[in-house]
PDB file of N, CA and C in Angstrom:
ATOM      1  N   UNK A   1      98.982  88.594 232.171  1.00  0.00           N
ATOM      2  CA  UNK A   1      98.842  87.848 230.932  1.00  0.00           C
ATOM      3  C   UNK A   1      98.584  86.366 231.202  1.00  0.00           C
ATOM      4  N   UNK A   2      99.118  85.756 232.148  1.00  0.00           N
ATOM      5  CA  UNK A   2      99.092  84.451 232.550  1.00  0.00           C
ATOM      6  C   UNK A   2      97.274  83.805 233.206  1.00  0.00           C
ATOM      7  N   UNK A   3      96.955  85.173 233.792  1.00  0.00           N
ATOM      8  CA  UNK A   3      95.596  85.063 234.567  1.00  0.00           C
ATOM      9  C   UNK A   3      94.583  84.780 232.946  1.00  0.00           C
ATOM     10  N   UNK A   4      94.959  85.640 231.861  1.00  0.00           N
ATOM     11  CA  UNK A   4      94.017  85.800 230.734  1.00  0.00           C
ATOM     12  C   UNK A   4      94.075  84.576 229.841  1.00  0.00           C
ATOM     13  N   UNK A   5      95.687  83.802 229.582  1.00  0.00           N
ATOM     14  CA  UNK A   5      95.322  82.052 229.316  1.00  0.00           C
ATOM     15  C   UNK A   5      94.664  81.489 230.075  1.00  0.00           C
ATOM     16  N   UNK A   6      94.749  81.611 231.449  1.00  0.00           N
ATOM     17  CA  UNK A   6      94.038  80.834 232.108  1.00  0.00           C
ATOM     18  C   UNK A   6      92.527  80.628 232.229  1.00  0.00           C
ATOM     19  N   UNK A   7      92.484  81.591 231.890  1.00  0.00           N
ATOM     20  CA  UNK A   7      90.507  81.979 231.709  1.00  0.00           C
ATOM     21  C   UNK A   7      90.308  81.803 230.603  1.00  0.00           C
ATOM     22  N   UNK A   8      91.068  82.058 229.322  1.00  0.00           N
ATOM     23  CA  UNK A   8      90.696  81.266 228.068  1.00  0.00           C
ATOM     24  C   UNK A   8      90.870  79.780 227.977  1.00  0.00           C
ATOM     25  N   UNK A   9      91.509  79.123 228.312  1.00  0.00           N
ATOM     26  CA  UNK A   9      92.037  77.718 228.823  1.00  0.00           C
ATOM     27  C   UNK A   9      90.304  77.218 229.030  1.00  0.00           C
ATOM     28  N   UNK A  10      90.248  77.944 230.322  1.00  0.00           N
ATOM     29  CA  UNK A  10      89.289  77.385 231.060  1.00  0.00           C
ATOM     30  C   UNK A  10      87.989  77.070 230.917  1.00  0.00           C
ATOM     31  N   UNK A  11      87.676  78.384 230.296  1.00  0.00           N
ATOM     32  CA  UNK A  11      86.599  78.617 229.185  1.00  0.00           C
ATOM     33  C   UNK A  11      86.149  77.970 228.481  1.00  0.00           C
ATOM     34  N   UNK A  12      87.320  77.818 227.607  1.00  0.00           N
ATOM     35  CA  UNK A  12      86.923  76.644 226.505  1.00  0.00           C
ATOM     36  C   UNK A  12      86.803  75.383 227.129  1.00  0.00           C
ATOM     37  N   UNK A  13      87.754  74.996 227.912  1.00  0.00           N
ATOM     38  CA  UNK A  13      86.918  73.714 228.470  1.00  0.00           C
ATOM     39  C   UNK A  13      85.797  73.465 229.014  1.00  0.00           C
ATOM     40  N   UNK A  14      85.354  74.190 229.509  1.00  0.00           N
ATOM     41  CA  UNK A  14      84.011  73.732 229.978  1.00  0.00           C
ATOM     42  C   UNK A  14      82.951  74.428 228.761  1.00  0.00           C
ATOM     43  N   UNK A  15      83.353  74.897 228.065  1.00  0.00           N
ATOM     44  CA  UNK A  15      82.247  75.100 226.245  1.00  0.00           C
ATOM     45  C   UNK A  15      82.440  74.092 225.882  1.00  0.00           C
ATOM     46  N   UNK A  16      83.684  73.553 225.948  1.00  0.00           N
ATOM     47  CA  UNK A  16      83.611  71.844 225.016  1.00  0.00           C
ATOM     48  C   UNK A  16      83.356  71.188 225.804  1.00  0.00           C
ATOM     49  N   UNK A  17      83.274  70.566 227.225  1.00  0.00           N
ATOM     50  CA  UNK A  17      82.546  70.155 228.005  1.00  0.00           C
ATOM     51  C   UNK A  17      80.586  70.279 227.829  1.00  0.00           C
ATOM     52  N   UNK A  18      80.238  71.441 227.910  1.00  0.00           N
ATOM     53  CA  UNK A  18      78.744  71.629 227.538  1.00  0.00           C
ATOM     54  C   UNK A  18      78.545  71.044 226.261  1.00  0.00           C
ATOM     55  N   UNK A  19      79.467  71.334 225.262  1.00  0.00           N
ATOM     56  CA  UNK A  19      79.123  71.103 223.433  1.00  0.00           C
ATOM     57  C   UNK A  19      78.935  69.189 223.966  1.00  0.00           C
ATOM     58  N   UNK A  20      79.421  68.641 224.484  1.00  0.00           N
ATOM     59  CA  UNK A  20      79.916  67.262 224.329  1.00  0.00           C
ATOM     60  C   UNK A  20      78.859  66.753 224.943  1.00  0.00           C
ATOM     61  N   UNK A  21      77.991  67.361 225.849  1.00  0.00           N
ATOM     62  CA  UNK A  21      76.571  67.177 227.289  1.00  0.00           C
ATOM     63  C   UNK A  21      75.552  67.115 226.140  1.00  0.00           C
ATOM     64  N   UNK A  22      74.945  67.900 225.422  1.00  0.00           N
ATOM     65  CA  UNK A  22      74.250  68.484 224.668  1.00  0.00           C
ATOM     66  C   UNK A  22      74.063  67.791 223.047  1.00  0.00           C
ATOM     67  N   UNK A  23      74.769  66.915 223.062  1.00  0.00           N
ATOM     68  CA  UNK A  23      75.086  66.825 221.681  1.00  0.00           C
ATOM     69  C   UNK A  23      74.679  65.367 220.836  1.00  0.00           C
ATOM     70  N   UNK A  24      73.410  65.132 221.641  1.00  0.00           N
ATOM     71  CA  UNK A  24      72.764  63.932 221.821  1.00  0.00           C
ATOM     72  C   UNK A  24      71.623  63.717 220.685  1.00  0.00           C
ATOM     73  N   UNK A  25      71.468  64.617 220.271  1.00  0.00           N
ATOM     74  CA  UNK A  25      70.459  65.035 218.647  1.00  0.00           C
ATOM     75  C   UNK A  25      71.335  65.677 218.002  1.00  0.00           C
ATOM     76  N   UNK A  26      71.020  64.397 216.585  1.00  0.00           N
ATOM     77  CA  UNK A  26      72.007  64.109 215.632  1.00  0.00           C
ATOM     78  C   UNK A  26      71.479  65.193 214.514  1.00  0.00           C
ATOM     79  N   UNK A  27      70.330  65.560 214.489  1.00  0.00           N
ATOM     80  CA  UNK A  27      70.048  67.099 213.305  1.00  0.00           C
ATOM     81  C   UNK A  27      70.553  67.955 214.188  1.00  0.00           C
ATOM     82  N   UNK A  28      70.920  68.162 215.432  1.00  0.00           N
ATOM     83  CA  UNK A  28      71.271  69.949 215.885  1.00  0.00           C
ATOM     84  C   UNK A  28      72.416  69.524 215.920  1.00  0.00           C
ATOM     85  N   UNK A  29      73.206  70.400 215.771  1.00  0.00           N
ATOM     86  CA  UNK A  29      74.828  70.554 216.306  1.00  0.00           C
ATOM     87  C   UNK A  29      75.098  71.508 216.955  1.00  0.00           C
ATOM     88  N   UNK A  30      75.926  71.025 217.954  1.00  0.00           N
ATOM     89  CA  UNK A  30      76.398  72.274 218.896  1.00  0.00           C
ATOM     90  C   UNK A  30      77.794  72.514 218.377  1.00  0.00           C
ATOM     91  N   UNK A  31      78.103  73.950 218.167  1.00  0.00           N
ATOM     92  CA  UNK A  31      79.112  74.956 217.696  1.00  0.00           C
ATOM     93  C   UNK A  31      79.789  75.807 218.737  1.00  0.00           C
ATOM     94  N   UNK A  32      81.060  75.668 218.320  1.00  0.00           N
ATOM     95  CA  UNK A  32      82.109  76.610 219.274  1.00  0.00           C
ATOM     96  C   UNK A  32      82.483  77.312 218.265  1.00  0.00           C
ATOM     97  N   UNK A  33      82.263  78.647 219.338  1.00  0.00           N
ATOM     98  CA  UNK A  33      82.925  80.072 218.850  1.00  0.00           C
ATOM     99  C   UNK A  33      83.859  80.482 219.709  1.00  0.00           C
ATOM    100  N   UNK A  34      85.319  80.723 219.086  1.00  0.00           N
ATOM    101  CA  UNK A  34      86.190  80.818 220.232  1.00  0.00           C
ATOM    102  C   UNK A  34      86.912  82.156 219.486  1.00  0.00           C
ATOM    103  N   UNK A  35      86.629  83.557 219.814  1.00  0.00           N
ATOM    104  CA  UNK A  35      87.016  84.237 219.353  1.00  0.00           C
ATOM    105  C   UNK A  35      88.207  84.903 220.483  1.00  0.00           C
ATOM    106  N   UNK A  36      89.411  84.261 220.255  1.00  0.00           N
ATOM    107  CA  UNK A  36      90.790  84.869 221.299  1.00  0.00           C
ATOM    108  C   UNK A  36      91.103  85.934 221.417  1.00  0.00           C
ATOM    109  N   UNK A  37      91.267  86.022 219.635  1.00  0.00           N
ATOM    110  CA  UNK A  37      92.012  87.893 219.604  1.00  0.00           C
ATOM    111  C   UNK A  37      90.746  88.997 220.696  1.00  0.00           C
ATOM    112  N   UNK A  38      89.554  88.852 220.664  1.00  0.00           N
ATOM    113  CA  UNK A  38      88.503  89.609 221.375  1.00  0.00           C
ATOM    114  C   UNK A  38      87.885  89.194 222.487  1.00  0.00           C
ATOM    115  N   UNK A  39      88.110  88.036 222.891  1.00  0.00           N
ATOM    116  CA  UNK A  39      87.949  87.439 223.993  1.00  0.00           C
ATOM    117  C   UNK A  39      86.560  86.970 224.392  1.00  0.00           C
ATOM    118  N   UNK A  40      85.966  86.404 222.982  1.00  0.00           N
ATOM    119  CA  UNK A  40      84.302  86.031 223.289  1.00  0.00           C
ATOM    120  C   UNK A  40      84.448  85.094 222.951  1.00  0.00           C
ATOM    121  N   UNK A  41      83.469  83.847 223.453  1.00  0.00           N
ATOM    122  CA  UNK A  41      83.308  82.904 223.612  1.00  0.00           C
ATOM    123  C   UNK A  41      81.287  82.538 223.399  1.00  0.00           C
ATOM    124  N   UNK A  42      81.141  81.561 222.382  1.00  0.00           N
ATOM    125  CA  UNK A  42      80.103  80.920 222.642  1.00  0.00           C
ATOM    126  C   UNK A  42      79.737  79.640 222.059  1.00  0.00           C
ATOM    127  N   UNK A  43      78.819  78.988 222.529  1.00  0.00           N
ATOM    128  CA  UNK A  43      78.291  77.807 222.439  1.00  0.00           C
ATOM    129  C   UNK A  43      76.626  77.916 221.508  1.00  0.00           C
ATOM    130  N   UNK A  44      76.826  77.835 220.604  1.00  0.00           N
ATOM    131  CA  UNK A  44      75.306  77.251 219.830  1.00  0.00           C
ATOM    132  C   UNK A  44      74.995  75.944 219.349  1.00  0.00           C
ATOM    133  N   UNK A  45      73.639  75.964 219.330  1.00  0.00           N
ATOM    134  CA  UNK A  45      73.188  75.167 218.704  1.00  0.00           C
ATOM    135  C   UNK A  45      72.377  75.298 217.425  1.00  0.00           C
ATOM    136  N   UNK A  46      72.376  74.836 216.184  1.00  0.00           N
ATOM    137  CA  UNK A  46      72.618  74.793 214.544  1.00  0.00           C
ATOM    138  C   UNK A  46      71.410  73.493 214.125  1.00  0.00           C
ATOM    139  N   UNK A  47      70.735  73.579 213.513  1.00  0.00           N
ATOM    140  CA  UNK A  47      70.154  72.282 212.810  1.00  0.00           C
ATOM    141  C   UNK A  47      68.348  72.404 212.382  1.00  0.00           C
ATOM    142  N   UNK A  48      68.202  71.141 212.483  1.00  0.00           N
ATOM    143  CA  UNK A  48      66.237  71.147 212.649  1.00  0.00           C
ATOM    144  C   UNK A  48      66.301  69.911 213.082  1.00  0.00           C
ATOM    145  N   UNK A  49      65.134  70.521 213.960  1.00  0.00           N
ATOM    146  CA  UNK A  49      64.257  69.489 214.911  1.00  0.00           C
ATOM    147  C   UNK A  49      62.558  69.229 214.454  1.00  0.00           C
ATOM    148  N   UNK A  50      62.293  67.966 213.577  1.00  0.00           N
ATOM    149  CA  UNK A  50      60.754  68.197 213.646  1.00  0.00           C
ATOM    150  C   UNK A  50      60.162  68.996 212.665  1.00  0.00           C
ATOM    151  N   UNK A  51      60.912  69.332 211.436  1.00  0.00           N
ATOM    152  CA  UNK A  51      60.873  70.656 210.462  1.00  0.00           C
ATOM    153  C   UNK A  51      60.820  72.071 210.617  1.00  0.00           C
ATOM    154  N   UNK A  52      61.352  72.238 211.799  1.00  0.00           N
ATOM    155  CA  UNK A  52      61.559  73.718 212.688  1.00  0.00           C
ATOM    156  C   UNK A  52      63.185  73.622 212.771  1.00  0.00           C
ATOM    157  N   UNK A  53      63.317  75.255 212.413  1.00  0.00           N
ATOM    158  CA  UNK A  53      64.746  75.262 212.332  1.00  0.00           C
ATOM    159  C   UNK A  53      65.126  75.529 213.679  1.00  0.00           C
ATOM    160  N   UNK A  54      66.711  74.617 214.241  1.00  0.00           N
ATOM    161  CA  UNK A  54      66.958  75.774 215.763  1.00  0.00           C
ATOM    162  C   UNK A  54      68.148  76.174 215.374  1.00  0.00           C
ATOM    163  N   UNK A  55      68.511  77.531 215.541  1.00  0.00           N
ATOM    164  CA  UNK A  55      69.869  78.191 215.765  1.00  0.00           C
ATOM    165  C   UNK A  55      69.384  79.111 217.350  1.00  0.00           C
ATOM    166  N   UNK A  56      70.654  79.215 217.703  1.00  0.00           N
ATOM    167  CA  UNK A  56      70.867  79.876 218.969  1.00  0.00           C
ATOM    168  C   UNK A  56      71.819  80.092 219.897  1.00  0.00           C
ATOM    169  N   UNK A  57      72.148  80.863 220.460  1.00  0.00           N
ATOM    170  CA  UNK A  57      73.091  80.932 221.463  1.00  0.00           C
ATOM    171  C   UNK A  57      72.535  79.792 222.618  1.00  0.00           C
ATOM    172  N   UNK A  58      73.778  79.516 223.026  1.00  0.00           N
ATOM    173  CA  UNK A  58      73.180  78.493 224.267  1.00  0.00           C
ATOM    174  C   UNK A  58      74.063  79.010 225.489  1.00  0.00           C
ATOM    175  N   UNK A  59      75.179  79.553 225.055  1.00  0.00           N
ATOM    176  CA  UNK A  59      75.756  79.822 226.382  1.00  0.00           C
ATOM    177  C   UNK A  59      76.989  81.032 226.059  1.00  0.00           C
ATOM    178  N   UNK A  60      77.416  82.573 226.082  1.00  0.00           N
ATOM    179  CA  UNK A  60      77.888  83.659 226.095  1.00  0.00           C
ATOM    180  C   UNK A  60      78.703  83.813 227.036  1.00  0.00           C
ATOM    181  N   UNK A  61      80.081  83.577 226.921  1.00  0.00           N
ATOM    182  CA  UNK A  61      80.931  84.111 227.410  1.00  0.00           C
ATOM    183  C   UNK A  61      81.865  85.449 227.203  1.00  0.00           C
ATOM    184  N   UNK A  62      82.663  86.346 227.882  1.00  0.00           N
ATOM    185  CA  UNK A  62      83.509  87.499 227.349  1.00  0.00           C
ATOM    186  C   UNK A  62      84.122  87.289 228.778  1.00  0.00           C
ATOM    187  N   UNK A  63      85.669  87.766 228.059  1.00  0.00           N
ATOM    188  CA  UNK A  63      86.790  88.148 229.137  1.00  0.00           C
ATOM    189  C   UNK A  63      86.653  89.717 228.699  1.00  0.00           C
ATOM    190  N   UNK A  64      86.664  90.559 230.045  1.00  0.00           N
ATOM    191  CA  UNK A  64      86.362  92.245 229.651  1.00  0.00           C
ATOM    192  C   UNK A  64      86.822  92.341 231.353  1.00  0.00           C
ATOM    193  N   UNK A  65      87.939  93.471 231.249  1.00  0.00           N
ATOM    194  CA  UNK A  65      88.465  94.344 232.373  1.00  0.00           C
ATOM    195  C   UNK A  65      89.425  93.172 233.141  1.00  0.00           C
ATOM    196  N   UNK A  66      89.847  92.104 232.762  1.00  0.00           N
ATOM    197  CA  UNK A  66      90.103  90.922 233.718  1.00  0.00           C
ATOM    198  C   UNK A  66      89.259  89.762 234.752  1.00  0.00           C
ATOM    199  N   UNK A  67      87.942  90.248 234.199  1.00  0.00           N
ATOM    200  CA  UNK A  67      87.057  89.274 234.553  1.00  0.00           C
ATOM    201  C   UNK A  67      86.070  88.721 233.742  1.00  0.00           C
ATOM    202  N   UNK A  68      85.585  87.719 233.666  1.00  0.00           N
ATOM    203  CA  UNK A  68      84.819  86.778 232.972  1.00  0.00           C
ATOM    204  C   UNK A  68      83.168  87.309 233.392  1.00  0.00           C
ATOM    205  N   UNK A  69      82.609  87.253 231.918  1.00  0.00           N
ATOM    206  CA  UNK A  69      81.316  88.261 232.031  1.00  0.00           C
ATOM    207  C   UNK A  69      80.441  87.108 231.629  1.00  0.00           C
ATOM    208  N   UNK A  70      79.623  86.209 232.476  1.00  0.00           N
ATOM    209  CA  UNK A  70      78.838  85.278 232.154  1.00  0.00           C
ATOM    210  C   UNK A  70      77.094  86.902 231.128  1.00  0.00           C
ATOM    211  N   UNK A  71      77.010  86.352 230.134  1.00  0.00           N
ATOM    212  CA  UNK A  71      76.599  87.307 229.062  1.00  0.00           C
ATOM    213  C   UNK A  71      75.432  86.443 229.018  1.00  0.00           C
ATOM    214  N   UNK A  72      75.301  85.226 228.806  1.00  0.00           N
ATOM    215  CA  UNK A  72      73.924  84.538 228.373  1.00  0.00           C
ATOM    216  C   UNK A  72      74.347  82.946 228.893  1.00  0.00           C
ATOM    217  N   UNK A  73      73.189  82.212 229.552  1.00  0.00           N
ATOM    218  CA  UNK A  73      73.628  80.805 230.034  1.00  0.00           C
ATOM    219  C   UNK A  73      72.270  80.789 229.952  1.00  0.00           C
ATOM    220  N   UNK A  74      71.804  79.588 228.865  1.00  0.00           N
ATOM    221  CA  UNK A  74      70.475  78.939 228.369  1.00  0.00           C
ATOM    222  C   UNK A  74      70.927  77.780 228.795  1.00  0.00           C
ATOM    223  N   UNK A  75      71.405  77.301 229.675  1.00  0.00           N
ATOM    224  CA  UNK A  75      72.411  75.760 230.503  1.00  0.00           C
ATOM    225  C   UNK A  75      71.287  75.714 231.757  1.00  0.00           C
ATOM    226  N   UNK A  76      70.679  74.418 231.534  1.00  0.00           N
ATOM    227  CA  UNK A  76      70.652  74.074 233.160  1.00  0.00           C
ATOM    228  C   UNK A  76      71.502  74.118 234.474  1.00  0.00           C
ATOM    229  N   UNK A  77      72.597  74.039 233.611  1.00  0.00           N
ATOM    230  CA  UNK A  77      74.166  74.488 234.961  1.00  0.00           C
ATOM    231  C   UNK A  77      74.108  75.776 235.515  1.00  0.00           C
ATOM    232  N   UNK A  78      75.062  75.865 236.590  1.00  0.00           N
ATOM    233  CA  UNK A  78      75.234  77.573 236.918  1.00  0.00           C
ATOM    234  C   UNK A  78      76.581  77.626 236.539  1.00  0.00           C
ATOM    235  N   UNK A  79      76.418  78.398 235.519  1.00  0.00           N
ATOM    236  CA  UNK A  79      77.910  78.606 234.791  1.00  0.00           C
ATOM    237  C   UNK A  79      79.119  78.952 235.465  1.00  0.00           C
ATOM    238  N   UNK A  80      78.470  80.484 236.438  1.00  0.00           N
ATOM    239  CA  UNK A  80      79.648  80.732 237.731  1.00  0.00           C
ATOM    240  C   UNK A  80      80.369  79.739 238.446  1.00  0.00           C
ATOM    241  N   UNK A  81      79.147  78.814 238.972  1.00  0.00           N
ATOM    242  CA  UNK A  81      79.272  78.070 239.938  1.00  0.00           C
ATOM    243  C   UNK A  81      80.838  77.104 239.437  1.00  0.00           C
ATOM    244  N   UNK A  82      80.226  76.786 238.804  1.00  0.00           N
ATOM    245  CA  UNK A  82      81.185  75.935 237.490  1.00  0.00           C
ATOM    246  C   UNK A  82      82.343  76.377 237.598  1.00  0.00           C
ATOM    247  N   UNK A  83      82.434  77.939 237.174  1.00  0.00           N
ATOM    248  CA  UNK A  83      83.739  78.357 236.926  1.00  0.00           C
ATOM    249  C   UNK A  83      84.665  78.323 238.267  1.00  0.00           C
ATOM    250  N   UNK A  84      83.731  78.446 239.294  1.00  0.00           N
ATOM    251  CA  UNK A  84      84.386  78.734 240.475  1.00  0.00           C
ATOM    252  C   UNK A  84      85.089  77.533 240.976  1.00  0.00           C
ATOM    253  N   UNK A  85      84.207  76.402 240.776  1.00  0.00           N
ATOM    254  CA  UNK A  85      85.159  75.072 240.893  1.00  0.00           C
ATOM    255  C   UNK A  85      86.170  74.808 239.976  1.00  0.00           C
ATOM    256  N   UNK A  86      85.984  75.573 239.193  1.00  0.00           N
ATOM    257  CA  UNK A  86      87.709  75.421 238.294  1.00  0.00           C
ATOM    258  C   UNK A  86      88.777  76.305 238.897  1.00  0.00           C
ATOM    259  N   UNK A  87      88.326  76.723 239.705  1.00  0.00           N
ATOM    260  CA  UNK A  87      89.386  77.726 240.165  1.00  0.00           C
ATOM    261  C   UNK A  87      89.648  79.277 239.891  1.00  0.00           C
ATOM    262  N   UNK A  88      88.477  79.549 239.426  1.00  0.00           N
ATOM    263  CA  UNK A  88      88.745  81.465 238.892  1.00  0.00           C
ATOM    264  C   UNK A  88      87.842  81.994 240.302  1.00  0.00           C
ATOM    265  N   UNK A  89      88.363  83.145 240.607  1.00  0.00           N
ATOM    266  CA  UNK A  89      87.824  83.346 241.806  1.00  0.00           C
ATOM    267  C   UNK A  89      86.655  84.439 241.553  1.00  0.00           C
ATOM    268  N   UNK A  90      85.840  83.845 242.320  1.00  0.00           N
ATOM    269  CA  UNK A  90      84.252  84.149 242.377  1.00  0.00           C
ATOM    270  C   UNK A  90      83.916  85.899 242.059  1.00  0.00           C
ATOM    271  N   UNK A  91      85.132  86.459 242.592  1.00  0.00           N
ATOM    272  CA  UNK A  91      85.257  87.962 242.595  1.00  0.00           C
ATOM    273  C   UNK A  91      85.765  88.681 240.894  1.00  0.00           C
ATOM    274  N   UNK A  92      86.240  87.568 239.767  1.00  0.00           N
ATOM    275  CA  UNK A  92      86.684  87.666 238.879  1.00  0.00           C
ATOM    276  C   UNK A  92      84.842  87.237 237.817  1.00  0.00           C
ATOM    277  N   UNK A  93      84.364  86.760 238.540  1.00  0.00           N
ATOM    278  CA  UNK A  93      83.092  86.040 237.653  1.00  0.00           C
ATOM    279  C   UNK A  93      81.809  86.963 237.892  1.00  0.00           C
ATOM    280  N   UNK A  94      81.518  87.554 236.685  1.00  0.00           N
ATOM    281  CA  UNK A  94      80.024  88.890 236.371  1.00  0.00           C
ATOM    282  C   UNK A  94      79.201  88.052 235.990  1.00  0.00           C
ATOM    283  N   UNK A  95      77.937  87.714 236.501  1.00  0.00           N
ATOM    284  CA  UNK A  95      76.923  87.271 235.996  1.00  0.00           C
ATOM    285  C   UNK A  95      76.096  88.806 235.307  1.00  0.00           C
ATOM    286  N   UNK A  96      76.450  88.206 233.915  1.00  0.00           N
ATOM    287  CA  UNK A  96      76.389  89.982 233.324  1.00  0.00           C
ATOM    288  C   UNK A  96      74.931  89.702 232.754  1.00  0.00           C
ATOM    289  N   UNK A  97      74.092  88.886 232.780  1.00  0.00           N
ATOM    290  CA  UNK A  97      72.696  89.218 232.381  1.00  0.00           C
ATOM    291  C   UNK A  97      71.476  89.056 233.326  1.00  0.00           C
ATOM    292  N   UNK A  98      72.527  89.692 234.825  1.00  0.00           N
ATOM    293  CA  UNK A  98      71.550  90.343 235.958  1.00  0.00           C
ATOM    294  C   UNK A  98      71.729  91.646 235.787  1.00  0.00           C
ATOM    295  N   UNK A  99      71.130  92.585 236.470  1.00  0.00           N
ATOM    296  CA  UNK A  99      71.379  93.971 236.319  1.00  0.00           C
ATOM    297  C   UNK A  99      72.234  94.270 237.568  1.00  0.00           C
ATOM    298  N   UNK A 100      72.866  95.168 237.330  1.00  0.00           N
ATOM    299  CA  UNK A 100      74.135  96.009 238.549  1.00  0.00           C
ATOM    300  C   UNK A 100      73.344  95.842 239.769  1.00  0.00           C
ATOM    301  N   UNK A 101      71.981  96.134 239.806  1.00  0.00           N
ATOM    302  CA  UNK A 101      71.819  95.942 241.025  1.00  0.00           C
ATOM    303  C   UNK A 101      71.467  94.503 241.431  1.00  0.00           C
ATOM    304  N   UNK A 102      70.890  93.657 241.070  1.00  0.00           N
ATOM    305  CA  UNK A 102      70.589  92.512 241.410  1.00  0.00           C
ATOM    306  C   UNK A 102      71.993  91.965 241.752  1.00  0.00           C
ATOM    307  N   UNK A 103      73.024  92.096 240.895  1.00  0.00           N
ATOM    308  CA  UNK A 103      74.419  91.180 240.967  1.00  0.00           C
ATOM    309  C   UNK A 103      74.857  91.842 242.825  1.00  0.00           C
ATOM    310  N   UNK A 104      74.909  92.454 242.985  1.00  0.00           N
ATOM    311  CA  UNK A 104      74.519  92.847 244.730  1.00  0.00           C
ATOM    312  C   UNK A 104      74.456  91.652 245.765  1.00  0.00           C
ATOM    313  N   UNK A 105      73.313  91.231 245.335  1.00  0.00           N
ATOM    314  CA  UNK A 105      72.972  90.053 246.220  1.00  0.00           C
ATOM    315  C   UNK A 105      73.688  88.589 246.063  1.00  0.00           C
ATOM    316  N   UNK A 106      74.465  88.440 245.084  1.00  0.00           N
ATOM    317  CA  UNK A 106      75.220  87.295 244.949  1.00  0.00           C
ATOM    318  C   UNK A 106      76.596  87.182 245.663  1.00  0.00           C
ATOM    319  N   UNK A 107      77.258  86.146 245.418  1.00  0.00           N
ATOM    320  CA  UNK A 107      78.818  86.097 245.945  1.00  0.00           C
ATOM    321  C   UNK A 107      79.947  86.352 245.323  1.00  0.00           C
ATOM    322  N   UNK A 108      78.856  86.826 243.672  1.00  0.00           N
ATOM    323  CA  UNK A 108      80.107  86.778 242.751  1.00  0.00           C
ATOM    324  C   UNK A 108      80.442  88.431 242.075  1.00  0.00           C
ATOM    325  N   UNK A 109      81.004  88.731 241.525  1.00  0.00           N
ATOM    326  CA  UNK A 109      81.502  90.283 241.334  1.00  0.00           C
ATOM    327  C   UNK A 109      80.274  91.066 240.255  1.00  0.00           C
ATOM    328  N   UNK A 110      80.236  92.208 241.027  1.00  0.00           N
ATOM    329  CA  UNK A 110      79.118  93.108 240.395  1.00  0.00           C
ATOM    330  C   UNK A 110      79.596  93.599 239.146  1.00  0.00           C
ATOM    331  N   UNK A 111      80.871  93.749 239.052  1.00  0.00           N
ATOM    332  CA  UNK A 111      80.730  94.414 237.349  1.00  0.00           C
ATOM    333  C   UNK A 111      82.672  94.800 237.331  1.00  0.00           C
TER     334      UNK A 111
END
């Protein structure tokens, strides 16, 4: 239970970390979704740019099985990478929008 605050903790900080990077155009807003009871997490962006509307995910997180399922990262960052310097261990972090086999070749946990 202690490992699962900690990854929600963590989570959110670095979503409000990104929301705070990003948040430099005053028509878009970046939005936190912090859903605890289910353990999803995301970052959008909301507004118009130019008379074009933008909504979108910008960055998809989920806690699922005891590990953190990177789901979608539209971030110039490497989200893992990130996480790993916070301290969640690399073997706990799914880059879940590679496929089972590609996640193979990385350092971080296949599934």
């Amino acid at each position: 239970m202690a490992e699962l605050t900690e990854y929600q903790t963590k989570i959110q900080d670095l979503l409000t970390e990104l929301a705070a990077y990003g948040s430099s155009d005053r028509e878009v807003e970046s939005q936190l979704v912090f859903d605890l009871e289910r353990n999803h997490y995301q970052l959008l962006h909301v507004g118009w740019r130019n008379k074009h509307r933008i909504y979108g995910c910008v960055v998809h997180l989920d806690i699922k099985d005891g590990k953190i399922w990177i789901q979608h990262n539209g971030t110039e960052f490497d989200i893992a990478v990130k996480l790993a310097e916070m301290g969640i261990d690399k073997q706990n972090i799914v880059n879940g929008f590679h496929s089972i086999y590609m996640r193979q070749f990385t350092e971080f946990a296949v599934g």
